[in-house]
Tab-separated table of C-alpha atoms and ligand atoms in Angstrom:
chain	number	residue	atom	x	y	z
P	1	GLY	CA	-17.946	13.540	-7.748
P	2	HIS	CA	-17.358	17.272	-7.536
P	3	GLU	CA	-13.821	17.162	-6.197
P	4	SER	CA	-12.245	19.496	-8.793
P	5	ASP	CA	-12.767	21.998	-11.607
P	6	TRP	CA	-11.804	19.297	-14.044
P	7	ARG	CA	-14.783	17.087	-12.644
P	8	ALA	CA	-17.257	19.984	-12.856
P	9	ALA	CA	-16.312	20.520	-16.471
P	10	ASN	CA	-16.642	16.792	-17.078
P	11	THR	CA	-20.130	16.718	-15.444
P	12	ILE	CA	-21.415	19.882	-17.387
P	13	ASP	CA	-20.293	18.215	-20.492
P	14	TYR	CA	-22.463	15.059	-19.918
P	15	GLN	CA	-25.281	17.132	-18.807
P	16	THR	CA	-25.248	19.462	-21.899
P	17	THR	CA	-24.744	16.535	-24.296
P	18	PHE	CA	-27.249	13.909	-23.097
P	19	THR	CA	-30.167	16.401	-23.083
P	20	GLU	CA	-33.863	15.657	-23.857
P	21	GLU	CA	-33.802	17.696	-26.956
P	22	ASN	CA	-30.810	15.559	-28.187
P	23	GLY	CA	-33.000	12.537	-27.625
P	24	TYR	CA	-31.771	11.309	-24.256
P	25	GLU	CA	-33.066	10.862	-20.794
P	26	LEU	CA	-29.988	11.420	-18.456
P	27	LEU	CA	-29.910	9.796	-14.989
P	28	PHE	CA	-26.935	11.325	-13.326
P	29	VAL	CA	-25.679	10.495	-9.860
P	30	ASP	CA	-22.906	12.410	-8.080
P	31	ALA	CA	-21.395	9.691	-5.889
P	32	ASP	CA	-19.181	12.280	-4.091
P	33	ASN	CA	-15.842	10.369	-4.616
P	34	ASP	CA	-17.305	7.346	-3.005
P	35	HIS	CA	-16.873	3.940	-4.412
P	36	THR	CA	-19.791	2.237	-2.486
P	37	ALA	CA	-22.028	5.073	-3.574
P	38	GLN	CA	-21.003	4.512	-7.190
P	39	MET	CA	-21.806	0.755	-7.059
P	40	GLU	CA	-25.126	1.460	-5.465
P	41	ALA	CA	-25.962	3.870	-8.169
P	42	VAL	CA	-25.107	1.303	-10.847
P	43	ARG	CA	-27.286	-1.232	-9.211
P	44	ASN	CA	-30.208	1.358	-9.168
P	45	PHE	CA	-29.669	1.906	-12.943
P	46	ILE	CA	-29.811	-1.859	-13.547
P	47	GLN	CA	-32.978	-1.980	-11.568
P	48	GLN	CA	-34.443	0.833	-13.625
P	49	GLU	CA	-33.430	-1.123	-16.859
P	50	VAL	CA	-31.635	1.801	-18.383
P	51	ASP	CA	-30.248	1.302	-21.990
P	52	TYR	CA	-26.636	2.224	-21.190
P	53	ILE	CA	-24.490	2.834	-18.136
P	54	VAL	CA	-21.460	5.139	-18.092
P	55	ILE	CA	-19.189	4.941	-15.103
P	56	CYS	CA	-16.336	7.415	-14.194
P	57	PRO	CA	-14.827	5.155	-11.528
P	58	VAL	CA	-13.329	6.820	-8.380
P	59	GLN	CA	-11.130	3.762	-7.966
P	60	GLU	CA	-9.992	1.085	-10.251
P	61	ALA	CA	-10.540	-1.861	-7.904
P	62	GLY	CA	-13.778	-3.616	-6.822
P	63	TRP	CA	-15.852	-3.452	-9.992
P	64	GLU	CA	-16.063	-7.177	-11.064
P	65	VAL	CA	-19.409	-8.056	-9.301
P	66	VAL	CA	-21.447	-5.054	-10.337
P	67	LEU	CA	-20.008	-5.210	-13.882
P	68	GLU	CA	-21.187	-8.857	-14.076
P	69	GLU	CA	-24.587	-7.792	-12.814
P	70	ALA	CA	-24.943	-5.180	-15.608
P	71	GLN	CA	-23.785	-7.709	-18.132
P	72	ASP	CA	-26.317	-10.342	-16.878
P	73	ALA	CA	-28.839	-7.570	-17.294
P	74	GLY	CA	-27.775	-6.994	-20.931
P	75	ILE	CA	-26.901	-3.374	-20.293
P	76	PRO	CA	-23.772	-2.113	-22.065
P	77	VAL	CA	-21.325	-0.336	-19.681
P	78	ILE	CA	-18.976	2.277	-20.856
P	79	ILE	CA	-15.980	3.007	-18.476
P	80	ALA	CA	-15.017	6.666	-18.865
P	81	ASP	CA	-12.185	8.901	-17.701
P	82	ARG	CA	-10.623	6.433	-15.277
P	83	THR	CA	-9.932	2.797	-15.892
P	84	VAL	CA	-11.020	-0.315	-13.848
P	85	SER	CA	-8.810	-3.293	-13.120
P	86	ALA	CA	-11.682	-5.672	-13.942
P	87	ASP	CA	-11.521	-7.907	-16.941
P	88	PRO	CA	-12.280	-5.881	-20.112
P	89	ALA	CA	-14.653	-8.609	-21.154
P	90	LEU	CA	-17.057	-7.326	-18.375
P	91	TYR	CA	-17.620	-3.964	-20.085
P	92	THR	CA	-18.129	-2.520	-23.532
P	93	THR	CA	-15.196	-0.178	-23.771
P	94	PHE	CA	-12.945	2.354	-21.992
P	95	LEU	CA	-12.705	6.060	-23.063
P	96	GLY	CA	-10.366	8.378	-21.310
P	97	THR	CA	-6.912	9.841	-21.259
P	98	ASP	CA	-3.610	8.156	-20.883
P	99	THR	CA	-2.662	9.355	-17.436
P	100	ALA	CA	0.644	7.335	-17.349
P	101	LEU	CA	1.687	9.325	-20.469
P	102	GLU	CA	0.679	12.524	-18.710
P	103	GLY	CA	3.005	11.623	-15.697
P	104	GLU	CA	5.902	10.791	-18.273
P	105	THR	CA	5.235	14.131	-19.979
P	106	ALA	CA	5.674	15.866	-16.712
P	107	GLY	CA	8.877	14.024	-15.948
P	108	LEU	CA	10.469	14.758	-19.422
P	109	TRP	CA	9.486	18.473	-19.012
P	110	LEU	CA	11.230	18.543	-15.658
P	111	ALA	CA	14.478	16.777	-17.075
P	112	GLU	CA	14.554	19.436	-19.845
P	113	TYR	CA	13.930	22.352	-17.443
P	114	LEU	CA	16.494	21.223	-14.801
P	115	ASP	CA	19.071	20.250	-17.410
P	116	GLY	CA	20.989	18.021	-15.012
P	117	ALA	CA	20.417	20.115	-11.873
P	118	GLU	CA	19.494	18.267	-8.524
P	119	ALA	CA	15.844	17.913	-7.641
P	120	ASN	CA	14.305	17.213	-4.250
P	121	ILE	CA	10.645	16.406	-5.203
P	122	LEU	CA	7.470	16.318	-3.146
P	123	VAL	CA	4.377	14.777	-4.680
P	124	ILE	CA	0.726	15.452	-3.829
P	125	GLU	CA	-1.137	12.534	-5.379
P	126	GLY	CA	-4.669	12.319	-6.524
P	127	SER	CA	-7.382	10.127	-4.857
P	128	VAL	CA	-6.026	6.801	-3.457
P	129	GLY	CA	-6.787	3.935	-5.849
P	130	ALA	CA	-7.738	6.236	-8.733
P	131	SER	CA	-6.218	5.085	-12.055
P	132	ALA	CA	-5.571	8.678	-12.774
P	133	ALA	CA	-3.295	9.029	-9.669
P	134	ILE	CA	-1.697	5.665	-10.166
P	135	GLY	CA	-0.942	6.384	-13.863
P	136	ARG	CA	0.503	9.802	-13.185
P	137	THR	CA	2.630	8.460	-10.308
P	138	ASN	CA	3.844	5.589	-12.406
P	139	GLY	CA	4.507	7.656	-15.463
P	140	PHE	CA	6.457	10.408	-13.558
P	141	ASN	CA	8.516	7.706	-11.542
P	142	LYS	CA	9.504	6.061	-14.805
P	143	ILE	CA	11.398	9.214	-15.769
P	144	ALA	CA	12.507	10.026	-12.126
P	145	GLU	CA	14.144	6.583	-12.112
P	146	GLN	CA	16.423	7.669	-14.927
P	147	HIS	CA	17.839	10.590	-12.888
P	148	GLU	CA	20.059	9.711	-9.969
P	149	GLU	CA	20.292	13.440	-9.200
P	150	TRP	CA	16.514	13.424	-8.408
P	151	THR	CA	15.074	12.414	-5.003
P	152	ILE	CA	11.257	11.926	-4.342
P	153	LEU	CA	11.218	13.103	-0.644
P	154	ASP	CA	7.555	12.118	-0.142
P	155	SER	CA	4.386	11.354	-1.877
P	156	GLN	CA	0.887	11.614	-0.221
P	157	SER	CA	-2.739	11.833	-1.459
P	158	GLY	CA	-4.506	15.179	-1.525
P	159	ASP	CA	-7.600	13.378	-3.045
P	160	PHE	CA	-7.740	15.837	-6.088
P	161	THR	CA	-9.147	18.544	-3.802
P	162	GLN	CA	-7.902	22.004	-3.014
P	163	ALA	CA	-8.410	21.297	0.751
P	164	GLY	CA	-6.418	18.188	0.376
P	165	GLY	CA	-3.555	19.927	-1.385
P	166	GLN	CA	-3.382	22.495	1.290
P	167	GLN	CA	-3.477	19.990	4.221
P	168	VAL	CA	-0.586	17.796	2.649
P	169	MET	CA	1.396	20.931	1.901
P	170	GLU	CA	1.056	22.225	5.387
P	171	SER	CA	2.358	18.909	6.611
P	172	TYR	CA	5.240	18.856	4.207
P	173	LEU	CA	6.287	22.362	5.217
P	174	LYS	CA	6.594	20.999	8.736
P	175	SER	CA	8.915	18.121	7.692
P	176	TYR	CA	10.824	19.357	4.567
P	177	SER	CA	12.804	22.595	3.965
P	178	ASP	CA	15.105	21.340	1.196
P	179	PHE	CA	12.608	20.634	-1.587
P	180	ASN	CA	12.735	22.559	-4.905
P	181	VAL	CA	10.087	20.708	-6.860
P	182	LEU	CA	6.372	20.116	-6.218
P	183	VAL	CA	4.294	17.815	-8.295
P	184	CYS	CA	0.609	18.272	-7.814
P	185	GLN	CA	-1.623	15.589	-9.590
P	186	ASN	CA	-4.364	18.205	-10.361
P	187	ASP	CA	-4.827	21.997	-10.408
P	188	ASN	CA	-7.032	22.141	-7.340
P	189	GLU	CA	-4.270	20.514	-5.235
P	190	ALA	CA	-1.862	23.007	-6.594
P	191	TYR	CA	-4.105	25.976	-5.523
P	192	GLY	CA	-4.228	24.549	-2.003
P	193	ALA	CA	-0.504	23.931	-1.953
P	194	MET	CA	0.075	27.471	-3.121
P	195	ASP	CA	-2.015	28.919	-0.195
P	196	ALA	CA	0.046	26.815	2.276
P	197	MET	CA	3.371	28.077	0.728
P	198	ASP	CA	2.066	31.660	0.696
P	199	ALA	CA	1.264	31.426	4.382
P	200	ALA	CA	4.834	29.961	5.060
P	201	GLY	CA	6.587	32.555	2.883
P	202	VAL	CA	7.861	29.789	0.538
P	203	THR	CA	8.110	31.134	-3.077
P	204	TYR	CA	7.181	29.102	-6.140
P	205	GLY	CA	6.929	29.374	-9.949
P	206	VAL	CA	9.271	30.766	-12.555
P	207	ASP	CA	10.549	33.424	-10.175
P	208	GLY	CA	10.337	31.314	-7.003
P	209	ASP	CA	12.343	28.677	-5.183
P	210	VAL	CA	9.943	25.825	-5.819
P	211	ILE	CA	9.079	24.495	-9.276
P	212	ILE	CA	5.418	23.582	-9.562
P	213	ILE	CA	4.090	20.892	-11.945
P	214	SER	CA	0.323	20.558	-12.150
P	215	PHE	CA	-2.111	18.440	-14.263
P	216	ASP	CA	-5.487	19.236	-15.843
P	217	ALA	CA	-4.771	22.691	-17.495
P	218	THR	CA	-8.217	23.974	-16.407
P	219	LYS	CA	-8.865	27.646	-17.079
P	220	GLU	CA	-7.527	28.792	-13.679
P	221	GLY	CA	-4.702	26.315	-13.909
P	222	LEU	CA	-3.662	27.725	-17.309
P	223	THR	CA	-4.040	31.279	-15.908
P	224	ARG	CA	-1.626	30.421	-13.218
P	225	THR	CA	0.702	28.880	-15.590
P	226	LEU	CA	0.690	31.756	-17.992
P	227	ASP	CA	1.471	34.116	-15.164
P	228	GLY	CA	4.334	31.959	-13.952
P	229	ARG	CA	2.950	30.633	-10.581
P	230	ILE	CA	2.793	27.133	-12.120
P	231	ASN	CA	5.856	26.108	-14.137
P	232	CYS	CA	4.346	23.260	-16.186
P	233	ASN	CA	0.731	22.240	-16.634
P	234	VAL	CA	-0.072	18.906	-18.330
P	235	GLU	CA	-3.281	18.959	-20.202
P	236	CYS	CA	-6.149	16.475	-19.543
P	237	ASN	CA	-9.279	16.982	-21.592
P	238	PRO	CA	-12.545	16.672	-19.461
P	239	LEU	CA	-14.896	16.978	-22.596
P	240	GLN	CA	-15.531	13.308	-23.061
P	241	ALA	CA	-19.292	13.145	-23.583
P	242	ALA	CA	-19.188	13.343	-27.322
P	243	GLY	CA	-16.846	10.364	-27.387
P	244	VAL	CA	-19.270	8.480	-25.224
P	245	GLU	CA	-22.097	9.546	-27.506
P	246	ASP	CA	-20.147	8.158	-30.504
P	247	ILE	CA	-19.756	4.837	-28.730
P	248	ILE	CA	-23.417	4.674	-28.063
P	249	ALA	CA	-24.290	5.432	-31.755
P	250	LYS	CA	-21.929	2.637	-32.765
P	251	ILE	CA	-23.637	0.173	-30.354
P	252	ILE	CA	-27.031	1.104	-31.750
P	253	ALA	CA	-25.620	0.642	-35.327
P	254	GLY	CA	-24.286	-2.729	-34.385
P	255	GLU	CA	-20.862	-1.757	-35.183
P	256	GLU	CA	-17.667	-3.346	-33.637
P	257	ILE	CA	-16.479	-1.368	-30.583
P	258	PRO	CA	-12.708	-1.239	-29.893
P	259	ALA	CA	-11.846	-2.200	-26.271
P	260	VAL	CA	-10.239	1.275	-25.697
N	301	LIG	C1	-8.312	12.673	-14.776
N	301	LIG	C2	-9.396	12.806	-13.815
N	301	LIG	C3	-8.914	13.466	-12.588
N	301	LIG	C4	-8.536	14.950	-12.696
N	301	LIG	C5	-8.901	15.524	-11.519
N	301	LIG	O1	-8.775	11.919	-15.904
N	301	LIG	O2	-9.824	11.510	-13.432
N	301	LIG	O3	-9.953	13.655	-11.624
N	301	LIG	O4	-7.106	15.088	-13.101
N	301	LIG	C6	-10.328	14.884	-11.282
N	301	LIG	O5	-9.017	16.929	-11.474
N	301	LIG	O6	-10.589	15.111	-9.950
């Protein structure tokens, strides 16, 4: 896709790693955050008899059939960035971050920052069905459940986009006036939410009324964290192509590949 700055960095990383001068022919498809388009792209790769297929799955569900087709065609599949719910026997390995740990990290940071104070929390989730959104939600909720002084008022998807973050925040501002924490599951959603709060005169950040927690720690996200507009930004490294390249080298060398 091209939903976020993180995704753009991830894409550039693949395109600058799997180059002709490095000995590769890269067939790259931007499926525009669409699961059906991703499955179609994988089927086309199988038809073209590629050597390896790398999938950054928009959603975790619905991959069993096309993974079986790739396996039947004898093409190793590497699942990258987000996980799939399919049986791990259907693909070579997964390489990506632990988004549940990222969610927990955000919760633990908030607990320390609030030091027992009450929290009325709004959440802008990532794309529906994406393991990154599910992981961050579950991880954060694991900590939230330990704090009876915290209330999660609402949790809706902003699809990891700036427009989505703004739309959800505009809707929240119509329904909620007593929130003091906003969790955005990526930086681009946070930028959109900030635009909405600016327009409504709601203050945020270290000197504002609303604590903002974000994920990705992109360059712009870090800038807004360092200047205090975002209170906490949980890192998620988009530079995964070298790890994928290592896995391919191991496959070529006939080495054992760990499942994760
Ligand atoms: C996380 C990745 C997420 C980023 C978003 O591993 O899947 O997708 O957090 C991106 O910015 O859209």
